[in-house]
């Protein structure tokens, strides 16, 4: 059976003119499982919005028996637009999966052109679906699928969670044009060691996934260290030129016993690739950081979210103090780690004073890389429900990416204009607070940040202000326009040294 994956993977940042996408580990696992059962798989990796007629022509050339759509919430509008047109023109059976479909199945199954929705982890369901379609058997009772049949929707229960992740084949990286992906151009190799996150942050879908999988098995699961090491070695050998490794796990340092075993074997196998991981500040301590550094861990990605402890705890449901954040970032500096700090502005009930607290906290911890985003209430998260309840959004909103510079919230505590100003000027003010320790200058900076009348003229001056405060950042924007080999060379020899310069 020919199975076609359709993946909208758009990047709206105008300086990445030749964005070529990233590898989607979930699809790579689905493809590997299907190939293991002798099915053929193809991918239409859409890195720009194609007109429907062009997309239909591409699908005709492949001539699939089954189309599998997936998309994040911010790009799901494209699926809603093209799926009915594809169904009308080609009448091919379709299934839609991924995180949006999982947490918003009612919205997804009611789209014309979507025949089925896959809820949650889909390896078992997609293989059973392909096998039964090939044998012309009934597909209406496959677990984890919602199926349209005779003008009704059959809502099957979800499968039990796979407790043995090692039983899955290695992800099929050949599904992608791997050598030309944006991450690959910079030498990045992605891998995942765990599934699930035990925390219930209000802006994240994990609490919804935990609810879906209640009594369906242990939610947080680990692949064996040996399996992960073997996969890294295989991909490194297959794609020479990879110069660093990024773990896509929601939270990497959950199990210290697993981490210590991994570190020991990683060093023993002499893989020698610097690593990047996502984790939490309250999971890191002096001993663990020392061990991670010994294995070649280079960068830690840490969610700070806000500088206001009350908002972080009561609104975001993230129980981490500013003192913990400051201590962990100091420890990271002690052992020479780079750190990537994630913060948001425009959080429900936040005001500009709270946003300024976040600026000041970032100026104190001085992260290597600062990622600022505008809060987005993704569907069926706790904060999505909170925003609906308080009238900050309506059900028909178009979801944005975190980094689009657009807020969909209408709230009294912080206006849309203030939110966009805080987002736009955030890094500039962080740098100014880092540079100027004089109390009078800092009070002046406070007044400028909080003065709504100054925001509009300052927005017009932003390109000049950015160039003055960050004169050496512009070269990085040229990186992704080069060949993979040139991109890796420039990043290592030019961009990384420039980024480390202060002042």
Short mmCIF file of C-alpha atoms in Angstrom, two decimals:
data_model
loop_
_atom_site.label_atom_id
_atom_site.label_comp_id
_atom_site.label_asym_id
_atom_site.label_seq_id
_atom_site.Cartn_x
_atom_site.Cartn_y
_atom_site.Cartn_z
CA UNK A 1 0.00 0.00 0.00
CA UNK A 2 1.23 3.51 -0.85
CA UNK A 3 0.94 5.88 2.11
CA UNK A 4 1.55 9.59 1.62
CA UNK A 5 2.34 11.92 4.51
CA UNK A 6 1.49 15.60 3.99
CA UNK A 7 3.37 17.88 6.40
CA UNK A 8 2.84 21.66 6.37
CA UNK A 9 6.10 23.00 7.83
CA UNK A 10 6.06 26.70 7.05
CA UNK A 11 8.43 29.30 8.44
CA UNK A 12 7.16 32.86 8.21
CA UNK A 13 10.43 34.53 9.26
CA UNK A 14 11.31 36.63 6.26
CA UNK A 15 15.07 36.40 6.68
CA UNK A 16 15.05 32.62 6.13
CA UNK A 17 14.29 32.84 2.44
CA UNK A 18 15.19 29.26 1.61
CA UNK A 19 13.79 27.54 4.69
CA UNK A 20 13.87 23.80 4.01
CA UNK A 21 12.15 22.43 7.09
CA UNK A 22 13.04 20.13 9.95
CA UNK A 23 12.75 16.39 10.35
CA UNK A 24 9.56 15.33 12.12
CA UNK A 25 10.52 12.44 14.42
CA UNK A 26 6.90 11.31 14.82
CA UNK A 27 6.43 10.85 11.08
CA UNK A 28 9.80 9.13 10.84
CA UNK A 29 8.60 6.53 13.36
CA UNK A 30 5.30 6.02 11.52
CA UNK A 31 7.13 5.56 8.23
CA UNK A 32 9.54 3.05 9.77
CA UNK A 33 6.66 0.99 11.20
CA UNK A 34 4.83 0.99 7.87
CA UNK A 35 7.94 -0.03 5.93
CA UNK A 36 8.48 -2.84 8.41
CA UNK A 37 5.09 -4.18 7.23
CA UNK A 38 6.13 -3.78 3.56
CA UNK A 39 4.12 -0.64 2.85
CA UNK A 40 5.56 2.19 0.73
CA UNK A 41 5.77 5.68 2.21
CA UNK A 42 6.30 9.11 0.70
CA UNK A 43 6.36 12.60 2.17
CA UNK A 44 5.22 15.93 0.79
CA UNK A 45 7.22 18.24 3.04
CA UNK A 46 5.63 21.62 2.42
CA UNK A 47 8.00 24.39 3.47
CA UNK A 48 5.81 27.04 1.85
CA UNK A 49 2.07 27.32 1.28
CA UNK A 50 1.35 25.74 -2.08
CA UNK A 51 -1.86 26.60 -3.92
CA UNK A 52 -4.31 23.70 -3.73
CA UNK A 53 -4.06 22.92 -7.44
CA UNK A 54 -0.27 22.54 -7.23
CA UNK A 55 -0.58 20.28 -4.19
CA UNK A 56 -3.21 18.16 -5.96
CA UNK A 57 -0.88 17.74 -8.95
CA UNK A 58 1.92 16.52 -6.68
CA UNK A 59 -0.42 14.04 -5.01
CA UNK A 60 -1.60 12.75 -8.40
CA UNK A 61 2.01 12.00 -9.36
CA UNK A 62 2.48 9.89 -6.22
CA UNK A 63 -0.95 8.23 -6.55
CA UNK A 64 -1.30 7.15 -2.89
CA UNK A 65 -3.87 4.77 -1.44
CA UNK A 66 -3.95 6.70 1.85
CA UNK A 67 -3.12 10.31 2.75
CA UNK A 68 -1.93 11.06 6.28
CA UNK A 69 -2.07 14.73 7.28
CA UNK A 70 -0.32 16.20 10.28
CA UNK A 71 0.20 19.79 11.40
CA UNK A 72 0.78 21.90 14.47
CA UNK A 73 -2.05 24.19 15.55
CA UNK A 74 -0.51 27.30 14.00
CA UNK A 75 -0.42 25.66 10.55
CA UNK A 76 -3.61 23.65 10.80
CA UNK A 77 -5.55 26.31 8.86
CA UNK A 78 -3.79 25.03 5.73
CA UNK A 79 -5.10 21.48 6.25
CA UNK A 80 -8.61 22.87 6.75
CA UNK A 81 -8.30 24.76 3.48
CA UNK A 82 -6.83 22.09 1.20
CA UNK A 83 -8.28 18.81 2.55
CA UNK A 84 -11.81 19.37 1.15
CA UNK A 85 -10.40 20.32 -2.26
CA UNK A 86 -8.14 17.26 -2.37
CA UNK A 87 -11.01 14.98 -1.37
CA UNK A 88 -13.30 16.46 -4.03
CA UNK A 89 -10.68 16.14 -6.77
CA UNK A 90 -9.06 12.79 -5.89
CA UNK A 91 -11.41 11.02 -3.45
CA UNK A 92 -8.52 9.35 -1.59
CA UNK A 93 -9.01 8.05 1.95
CA UNK A 94 -7.51 10.42 4.54
CA UNK A 95 -6.46 10.36 8.18
CA UNK A 96 -5.21 13.29 10.25
CA UNK A 97 -2.94 12.96 13.27
CA UNK A 98 -0.49 14.96 15.34
CA UNK A 99 -0.85 17.08 18.45
CA UNK A 100 -3.60 19.38 17.14
CA UNK A 101 -5.75 16.49 15.98
CA UNK A 102 -5.14 14.70 19.28
CA UNK A 103 -6.21 17.53 21.58
CA UNK A 104 -8.82 18.95 19.18
CA UNK A 105 -10.37 15.83 17.57
CA UNK A 106 -13.90 17.24 17.23
CA UNK A 107 -12.66 20.19 15.20
CA UNK A 108 -10.52 17.90 13.07
CA UNK A 109 -13.01 15.11 12.30
CA UNK A 110 -15.65 17.64 11.22
CA UNK A 111 -13.47 18.98 8.40
CA UNK A 112 -14.75 18.02 4.97
CA UNK A 113 -12.09 15.85 3.41
CA UNK A 114 -10.90 14.24 6.67
CA UNK A 115 -12.18 10.66 6.98
CA UNK A 116 -10.40 9.67 10.20
CA UNK A 117 -8.53 11.20 13.12
CA UNK A 118 -5.68 9.43 14.89
CA UNK A 119 -5.57 10.20 18.61
CA UNK A 120 -2.16 10.18 20.30
CA UNK A 121 0.74 7.89 19.43
CA UNK A 122 -0.11 6.38 16.09
CA UNK A 123 2.36 3.61 15.25
CA UNK A 124 0.04 0.73 16.07
CA UNK A 125 -3.08 2.36 14.61
CA UNK A 126 -1.51 3.41 11.29
CA UNK A 127 -0.05 -0.05 10.67
CA UNK A 128 -3.36 -1.75 11.48
CA UNK A 129 -5.16 0.72 9.21
CA UNK A 130 -2.81 0.11 6.27
CA UNK A 131 -2.93 -3.66 6.72
CA UNK A 132 -6.74 -3.76 6.85
CA UNK A 133 -7.13 -1.42 3.89
CA UNK A 134 -4.82 -3.60 1.84
CA UNK A 135 -6.87 -6.68 2.73
CA UNK A 136 -10.16 -4.77 2.25
CA UNK A 137 -11.25 -5.39 5.84
CA UNK A 138 -13.40 -3.23 8.12
CA UNK A 139 -11.46 -0.28 9.59
CA UNK A 140 -14.18 1.22 11.77
CA UNK A 141 -13.09 -0.42 15.03
CA UNK A 142 -9.36 0.35 15.04
CA UNK A 143 -8.29 1.70 18.42
CA UNK A 144 -6.98 5.29 18.54
CA UNK A 145 -9.00 6.19 15.43
CA UNK A 146 -12.14 8.25 15.09
CA UNK A 147 -13.81 7.13 11.87
CA UNK A 148 -16.58 8.64 9.75
CA UNK A 149 -19.03 5.94 8.64
CA UNK A 150 -22.58 6.27 7.32
CA UNK A 151 -22.85 9.91 8.43
CA UNK A 152 -21.79 8.96 11.95
CA UNK A 153 -18.52 9.33 13.82
CA UNK A 154 -17.21 6.18 15.50
CA UNK A 155 -15.01 7.19 18.43
CA UNK A 156 -12.79 4.26 19.31
CA UNK A 157 -10.86 4.26 22.57
CA UNK A 158 -7.12 4.93 22.43
CA UNK A 159 -4.59 2.12 22.42
CA UNK A 160 -2.61 1.40 25.55
CA UNK A 161 0.68 3.27 25.55
CA UNK A 162 3.62 1.30 24.22
CA UNK A 163 5.66 0.51 27.33
CA UNK A 164 8.58 -0.93 25.35
CA UNK A 165 9.87 1.87 23.12
CA UNK A 166 12.78 -0.35 22.07
CA UNK A 167 10.27 -2.52 20.20
CA UNK A 168 9.85 0.29 17.67
CA UNK A 169 12.17 0.41 14.65
CA UNK A 170 14.61 3.29 14.38
CA UNK A 171 12.96 6.37 12.84
CA UNK A 172 13.06 6.50 9.05
CA UNK A 173 15.21 9.54 8.27
CA UNK A 174 15.14 8.60 4.57
CA UNK A 175 11.56 9.88 4.52
CA UNK A 176 13.03 13.40 4.40
CA UNK A 177 15.42 15.18 2.08
CA UNK A 178 17.69 14.87 5.08
CA UNK A 179 20.85 16.47 3.76
CA UNK A 180 19.00 19.65 2.79
CA UNK A 181 16.95 20.21 5.94
CA UNK A 182 17.54 23.54 7.69
CA UNK A 183 18.86 21.83 10.81
CA UNK A 184 21.10 19.50 8.82
CA UNK A 185 22.69 22.47 7.06
CA UNK A 186 23.94 23.58 10.46
CA UNK A 187 25.16 20.07 11.30
CA UNK A 188 22.33 19.24 13.73
CA UNK A 189 21.30 15.63 14.33
CA UNK A 190 17.97 15.12 16.16
CA UNK A 191 17.13 12.17 18.38
CA UNK A 192 14.59 11.38 21.09
CA UNK A 193 15.20 9.22 24.16
CA UNK A 194 11.91 9.49 26.06
CA UNK A 195 8.20 9.98 25.55
CA UNK A 196 5.98 11.93 27.91
CA UNK A 197 6.45 14.63 30.53
CA UNK A 198 5.22 14.31 34.13
CA UNK A 199 4.58 18.05 34.59
CA UNK A 200 1.34 19.93 33.93
CA UNK A 201 2.34 23.41 32.81
CA UNK A 202 -0.79 25.34 31.86
CA UNK A 203 0.41 26.40 28.40
CA UNK A 204 1.41 22.87 27.34
CA UNK A 205 -0.67 19.98 25.99
CA UNK A 206 0.96 17.36 28.23
CA UNK A 207 -1.76 17.53 30.87
CA UNK A 208 -4.34 16.86 28.14
CA UNK A 209 -2.33 13.89 26.88
CA UNK A 210 -2.10 12.55 30.42
CA UNK A 211 -5.89 12.76 30.65
CA UNK A 212 -6.35 10.98 27.30
CA UNK A 213 -4.03 8.17 28.40
CA UNK A 214 -5.34 7.79 31.94
CA UNK A 215 -5.23 4.09 32.90
CA UNK A 216 -3.54 3.29 29.57
CA UNK A 217 -0.08 2.59 30.95
CA UNK A 218 2.85 4.56 32.29
CA UNK A 219 2.92 7.93 30.56
CA UNK A 220 6.64 8.78 30.89
CA UNK A 221 8.72 6.09 29.18
CA UNK A 222 12.40 5.70 28.34
CA UNK A 223 14.16 3.99 25.48
CA UNK A 224 17.13 1.92 26.59
CA UNK A 225 20.48 3.65 26.62
CA UNK A 226 21.90 1.02 24.26
CA UNK A 227 19.14 1.63 21.70
CA UNK A 228 19.68 5.40 21.75
CA UNK A 229 23.46 5.05 21.45
CA UNK A 230 23.08 2.61 18.55
CA UNK A 231 20.74 4.98 16.71
CA UNK A 232 23.09 7.95 17.15
CA UNK A 233 26.04 5.97 15.81
CA UNK A 234 24.03 4.72 12.82
CA UNK A 235 22.82 8.17 11.77
CA UNK A 236 26.23 9.73 12.38
CA UNK A 237 27.79 7.14 10.08
CA UNK A 238 25.08 7.51 7.44
CA UNK A 239 25.20 11.31 7.41
CA UNK A 240 28.80 12.44 7.94
CA UNK A 241 29.16 16.13 8.63
CA UNK A 242 26.80 16.22 11.58
CA UNK A 243 28.62 18.20 14.27
CA UNK A 244 26.16 18.31 17.17
CA UNK A 245 23.26 16.37 18.62
CA UNK A 246 19.93 17.76 19.83
CA UNK A 247 17.55 15.72 21.98
CA UNK A 248 13.91 16.58 21.28
CA UNK A 249 12.64 15.11 24.55
CA UNK A 250 10.16 17.31 26.41
CA UNK A 251 12.31 17.05 29.53
CA UNK A 252 15.64 15.26 29.30
CA UNK A 253 16.95 14.96 32.88
CA UNK A 254 14.01 13.17 34.50
CA UNK A 255 15.85 9.96 35.43
CA UNK A 256 19.33 10.48 36.86
CA UNK A 257 20.13 6.76 36.79
CA UNK A 258 19.36 6.67 33.05
CA UNK A 259 21.40 9.85 32.51
CA UNK A 260 24.46 8.46 34.30
CA UNK A 261 24.31 5.22 32.30
CA UNK A 262 23.93 7.20 29.08
CA UNK A 263 26.89 9.46 29.91
CA UNK A 264 29.12 6.49 30.67
CA UNK A 265 28.30 4.70 27.40
CA UNK A 266 28.33 7.89 25.33
CA UNK A 267 31.91 8.53 26.43
CA UNK A 268 32.90 4.88 26.04
CA UNK A 269 31.66 4.79 22.42
CA UNK A 270 33.58 8.02 21.67
CA UNK A 271 30.70 9.59 19.80
CA UNK A 272 32.18 13.03 20.42
CA UNK A 273 29.19 15.11 19.36
CA UNK A 274 28.30 18.11 21.55
CA UNK A 275 24.74 17.78 22.85
CA UNK A 276 21.75 20.10 23.33
CA UNK A 277 18.81 19.13 25.57
CA UNK A 278 15.54 20.55 26.92
CA UNK A 279 15.21 20.35 30.69
CA UNK A 280 14.06 22.23 33.83
CA UNK A 281 16.09 24.35 36.21
CA UNK A 282 14.85 22.37 39.23
CA UNK A 283 16.23 19.10 37.80
CA UNK A 284 19.82 20.33 37.58
CA UNK A 285 22.37 20.34 40.37
CA UNK A 286 26.13 20.70 40.71
CA UNK A 287 26.88 16.97 40.45
CA UNK A 288 24.64 16.34 37.43
CA UNK A 289 25.94 19.36 35.54
CA UNK A 290 29.51 18.24 36.12
CA UNK A 291 28.73 14.78 34.70
CA UNK A 292 26.84 16.21 31.72
CA UNK A 293 29.76 18.46 30.89
CA UNK A 294 32.17 15.53 31.01
CA UNK A 295 30.17 13.81 28.25
CA UNK A 296 30.22 16.82 25.95
CA UNK A 297 26.89 18.42 26.80
CA UNK A 298 27.09 21.89 25.26
CA UNK A 299 23.75 23.61 25.64
CA UNK A 300 20.81 23.44 28.04
CA UNK A 301 17.40 24.77 26.97
CA UNK A 302 15.49 26.08 29.98
CA UNK A 303 11.99 27.51 30.28
CA UNK A 304 11.96 30.58 32.53
CA UNK A 305 8.66 31.83 31.03
CA UNK A 306 8.23 34.95 33.20
CA UNK A 307 10.03 36.99 35.85
CA UNK A 308 6.93 37.16 38.04
CA UNK A 309 6.77 34.21 40.43
CA UNK A 310 3.03 34.53 41.09
CA UNK A 311 2.19 34.34 37.37
CA UNK A 312 4.60 31.45 36.88
CA UNK A 313 3.05 29.48 39.74
CA UNK A 314 -0.65 30.40 39.66
CA UNK A 315 -1.25 31.05 35.96
CA UNK A 316 1.35 28.86 34.24
CA UNK A 317 1.31 26.13 36.92
CA UNK A 318 5.10 25.94 36.83
CA UNK A 319 6.44 25.69 40.35
CA UNK A 320 9.93 27.13 40.02
CA UNK A 321 11.21 30.16 41.93
CA UNK A 322 13.36 33.02 40.66
CA UNK A 323 15.98 31.97 43.21
CA UNK A 324 16.14 28.49 41.64
CA UNK A 325 16.45 30.03 38.18
CA UNK A 326 19.28 32.35 39.21
CA UNK A 327 21.13 29.54 41.01
CA UNK A 328 20.89 27.13 38.06
CA UNK A 329 22.07 29.69 35.52
CA UNK A 330 25.05 30.46 37.76
CA UNK A 331 25.89 26.75 37.90
CA UNK A 332 25.62 26.54 34.11
CA UNK A 333 28.15 29.35 33.81
CA UNK A 334 30.41 27.65 36.36
CA UNK A 335 30.73 24.57 34.14
CA UNK A 336 30.86 26.47 30.86
CA UNK A 337 27.45 25.51 29.48
CA UNK A 338 25.68 27.57 26.89
CA UNK A 339 22.05 28.04 27.85
CA UNK A 340 18.95 28.86 25.84
CA UNK A 341 16.35 30.72 27.88
CA UNK A 342 12.69 30.72 26.85
CA UNK A 343 10.37 33.51 28.04
CA UNK A 344 6.91 34.78 27.06
CA UNK A 345 5.07 38.09 27.07
CA UNK A 346 1.33 38.65 26.86
CA UNK A 347 0.50 35.89 29.35
CA UNK A 348 -3.10 35.99 30.67
CA UNK A 349 -3.47 38.67 33.39
CA UNK A 350 0.09 39.90 32.82
CA UNK A 351 0.75 43.66 32.69
CA UNK A 352 3.71 45.68 31.42
CA UNK A 353 5.20 45.79 34.90
CA UNK A 354 5.26 41.99 34.92
CA UNK A 355 6.87 41.95 31.47
CA UNK A 356 9.53 44.32 32.81
CA UNK A 357 10.17 41.88 35.67
CA UNK A 358 10.91 39.25 33.04
CA UNK A 359 13.31 41.61 31.26
CA UNK A 360 15.17 42.28 34.50
CA UNK A 361 15.39 38.61 35.45
CA UNK A 362 16.88 37.83 32.03
CA UNK A 363 19.40 40.65 32.44
CA UNK A 364 20.41 39.09 35.75
CA UNK A 365 20.85 35.49 34.55
CA UNK A 366 22.40 36.56 31.20
CA UNK A 367 21.55 33.52 29.06
CA UNK A 368 23.69 32.69 26.06
CA UNK A 369 20.64 32.68 23.80
CA UNK A 370 17.35 34.36 24.61
CA UNK A 371 14.15 33.18 22.91
CA UNK A 372 11.26 35.59 23.42
CA UNK A 373 7.76 34.66 22.31
CA UNK A 374 4.23 35.96 22.54
CA UNK A 375 1.97 33.66 24.53
CA UNK A 376 -0.39 31.61 22.36
CA UNK A 377 -3.36 29.73 23.90
CA UNK A 378 -3.08 26.45 22.04
CA UNK A 379 -6.29 24.39 21.98
CA UNK A 380 -7.49 22.42 24.98
CA UNK A 381 -4.59 23.46 27.20
CA UNK A 382 -5.51 24.76 30.66
CA UNK A 383 -4.68 28.32 29.60
CA UNK A 384 -6.78 28.01 26.45
CA UNK A 385 -9.76 27.20 28.67
CA UNK A 386 -8.85 30.08 31.00
CA UNK A 387 -8.70 32.51 28.07
CA UNK A 388 -12.07 31.33 26.76
CA UNK A 389 -13.65 31.63 30.20
CA UNK A 390 -12.42 35.20 30.64
CA UNK A 391 -13.31 36.34 27.13
CA UNK A 392 -9.70 36.90 26.03
CA UNK A 393 -10.28 34.78 22.90
CA UNK A 394 -13.11 33.15 20.97
CA UNK A 395 -13.24 29.64 19.57
CA UNK A 396 -12.62 30.79 16.00
CA UNK A 397 -9.13 32.22 16.49
CA UNK A 398 -6.35 31.52 14.01
CA UNK A 399 -3.38 30.17 15.93
CA UNK A 400 -0.01 31.83 15.44
CA UNK A 401 3.49 30.55 16.13
CA UNK A 402 5.17 31.66 19.32
CA UNK A 403 7.58 33.85 17.35
CA UNK A 404 5.26 35.54 14.82
CA UNK A 405 4.97 38.78 16.79
CA UNK A 406 1.17 38.56 16.95
CA UNK A 407 -1.10 38.18 19.98
CA UNK A 408 -4.61 36.77 19.73
CA UNK A 409 -5.60 37.79 23.27
CA UNK A 410 -7.83 40.76 24.06
CA UNK A 411 -7.27 41.58 27.73
CA UNK A 412 -7.39 44.74 29.81
CA UNK A 413 -4.20 44.19 31.81
CA UNK A 414 -1.97 44.48 28.74
CA UNK A 415 -3.04 45.74 25.32
CA UNK A 416 -2.11 44.13 22.01
CA UNK A 417 0.11 47.11 21.25
CA UNK A 418 1.93 46.81 24.57
CA UNK A 419 2.41 43.08 24.06
CA UNK A 420 3.92 43.56 20.61
CA UNK A 421 6.18 46.35 21.90
CA UNK A 422 7.39 44.19 24.81
CA UNK A 423 8.06 41.31 22.40
CA UNK A 424 9.83 43.49 19.84
CA UNK A 425 12.05 45.42 22.25
CA UNK A 426 12.57 42.67 24.84
CA UNK A 427 16.13 41.68 23.90
CA UNK A 428 17.17 45.31 23.48
CA UNK A 429 16.04 46.20 27.00
CA UNK A 430 17.68 43.07 28.43
CA UNK A 431 20.97 44.15 26.88
CA UNK A 432 20.55 47.74 28.16
CA UNK A 433 19.89 46.54 31.71
CA UNK A 434 22.97 44.31 31.45
CA UNK A 435 25.12 47.25 30.38
CA UNK A 436 23.85 49.95 32.70
CA UNK A 437 24.01 49.32 36.45
CA UNK A 438 23.50 52.96 37.43
CA UNK A 439 20.20 53.34 39.33
CA UNK A 440 19.23 56.58 37.63
CA UNK A 441 19.74 55.13 34.15
CA UNK A 442 17.77 52.03 35.13
CA UNK A 443 14.89 54.17 36.41
CA UNK A 444 14.92 55.97 33.06
CA UNK A 445 14.79 52.61 31.25
CA UNK A 446 11.84 51.61 33.45
CA UNK A 447 9.94 54.75 32.46
CA UNK A 448 10.65 54.27 28.75
CA UNK A 449 9.51 50.63 28.81
CA UNK A 450 6.32 51.45 30.71
CA UNK A 451 5.38 54.66 28.87
CA UNK A 452 2.70 53.69 26.38
CA UNK A 453 3.03 57.00 24.50
CA UNK A 454 6.61 56.16 23.52
CA UNK A 455 5.85 52.73 22.10
CA UNK A 456 4.62 53.82 18.66
CA UNK A 457 7.59 56.08 17.82
CA UNK A 458 10.02 53.50 19.21
CA UNK A 459 8.50 50.79 17.00
CA UNK A 460 9.36 52.93 13.97
CA UNK A 461 12.95 53.20 15.21
CA UNK A 462 13.32 49.48 15.95
CA UNK A 463 15.62 48.53 13.01
CA UNK A 464 18.03 51.29 13.99
CA UNK A 465 17.82 50.46 17.69
CA UNK A 466 18.49 46.77 17.03
CA UNK A 467 21.47 47.52 14.80
CA UNK A 468 22.98 49.81 17.45
CA UNK A 469 22.53 47.35 20.33
CA UNK A 470 23.34 44.17 18.37
CA UNK A 471 25.74 45.26 15.61
CA UNK A 472 27.14 41.76 15.07
CA UNK A 473 23.90 39.73 14.93
CA UNK A 474 23.01 40.34 11.28
CA UNK A 475 25.54 37.85 9.79
CA UNK A 476 23.64 34.93 11.36
CA UNK A 477 20.66 35.69 9.14
CA UNK A 478 22.74 34.83 6.08
CA UNK A 479 23.69 31.36 7.31
CA UNK A 480 20.70 29.39 6.00
CA UNK A 481 21.14 30.82 2.51
CA UNK A 482 24.38 28.89 2.00
CA UNK A 483 25.25 25.27 1.24
CA UNK A 484 25.32 22.81 4.17
CA UNK A 485 29.13 22.69 4.19
CA UNK A 486 29.51 26.47 4.05
CA UNK A 487 26.81 26.96 6.69
CA UNK A 488 28.58 24.67 9.15
CA UNK A 489 31.92 26.39 8.52
CA UNK A 490 30.51 29.91 8.96
CA UNK A 491 28.62 28.96 12.10
CA UNK A 492 31.72 27.48 13.72
CA UNK A 493 34.25 30.08 12.60
CA UNK A 494 32.22 33.29 12.51
CA UNK A 495 28.79 33.22 14.12
CA UNK A 496 29.53 31.34 17.35
CA UNK A 497 32.52 33.57 18.26
CA UNK A 498 30.48 36.70 17.50
CA UNK A 499 27.55 35.52 19.61
CA UNK A 500 29.80 35.02 22.60
CA UNK A 501 31.09 38.58 22.48
CA UNK A 502 29.57 40.90 25.06
CA UNK A 503 29.05 44.61 24.70
#
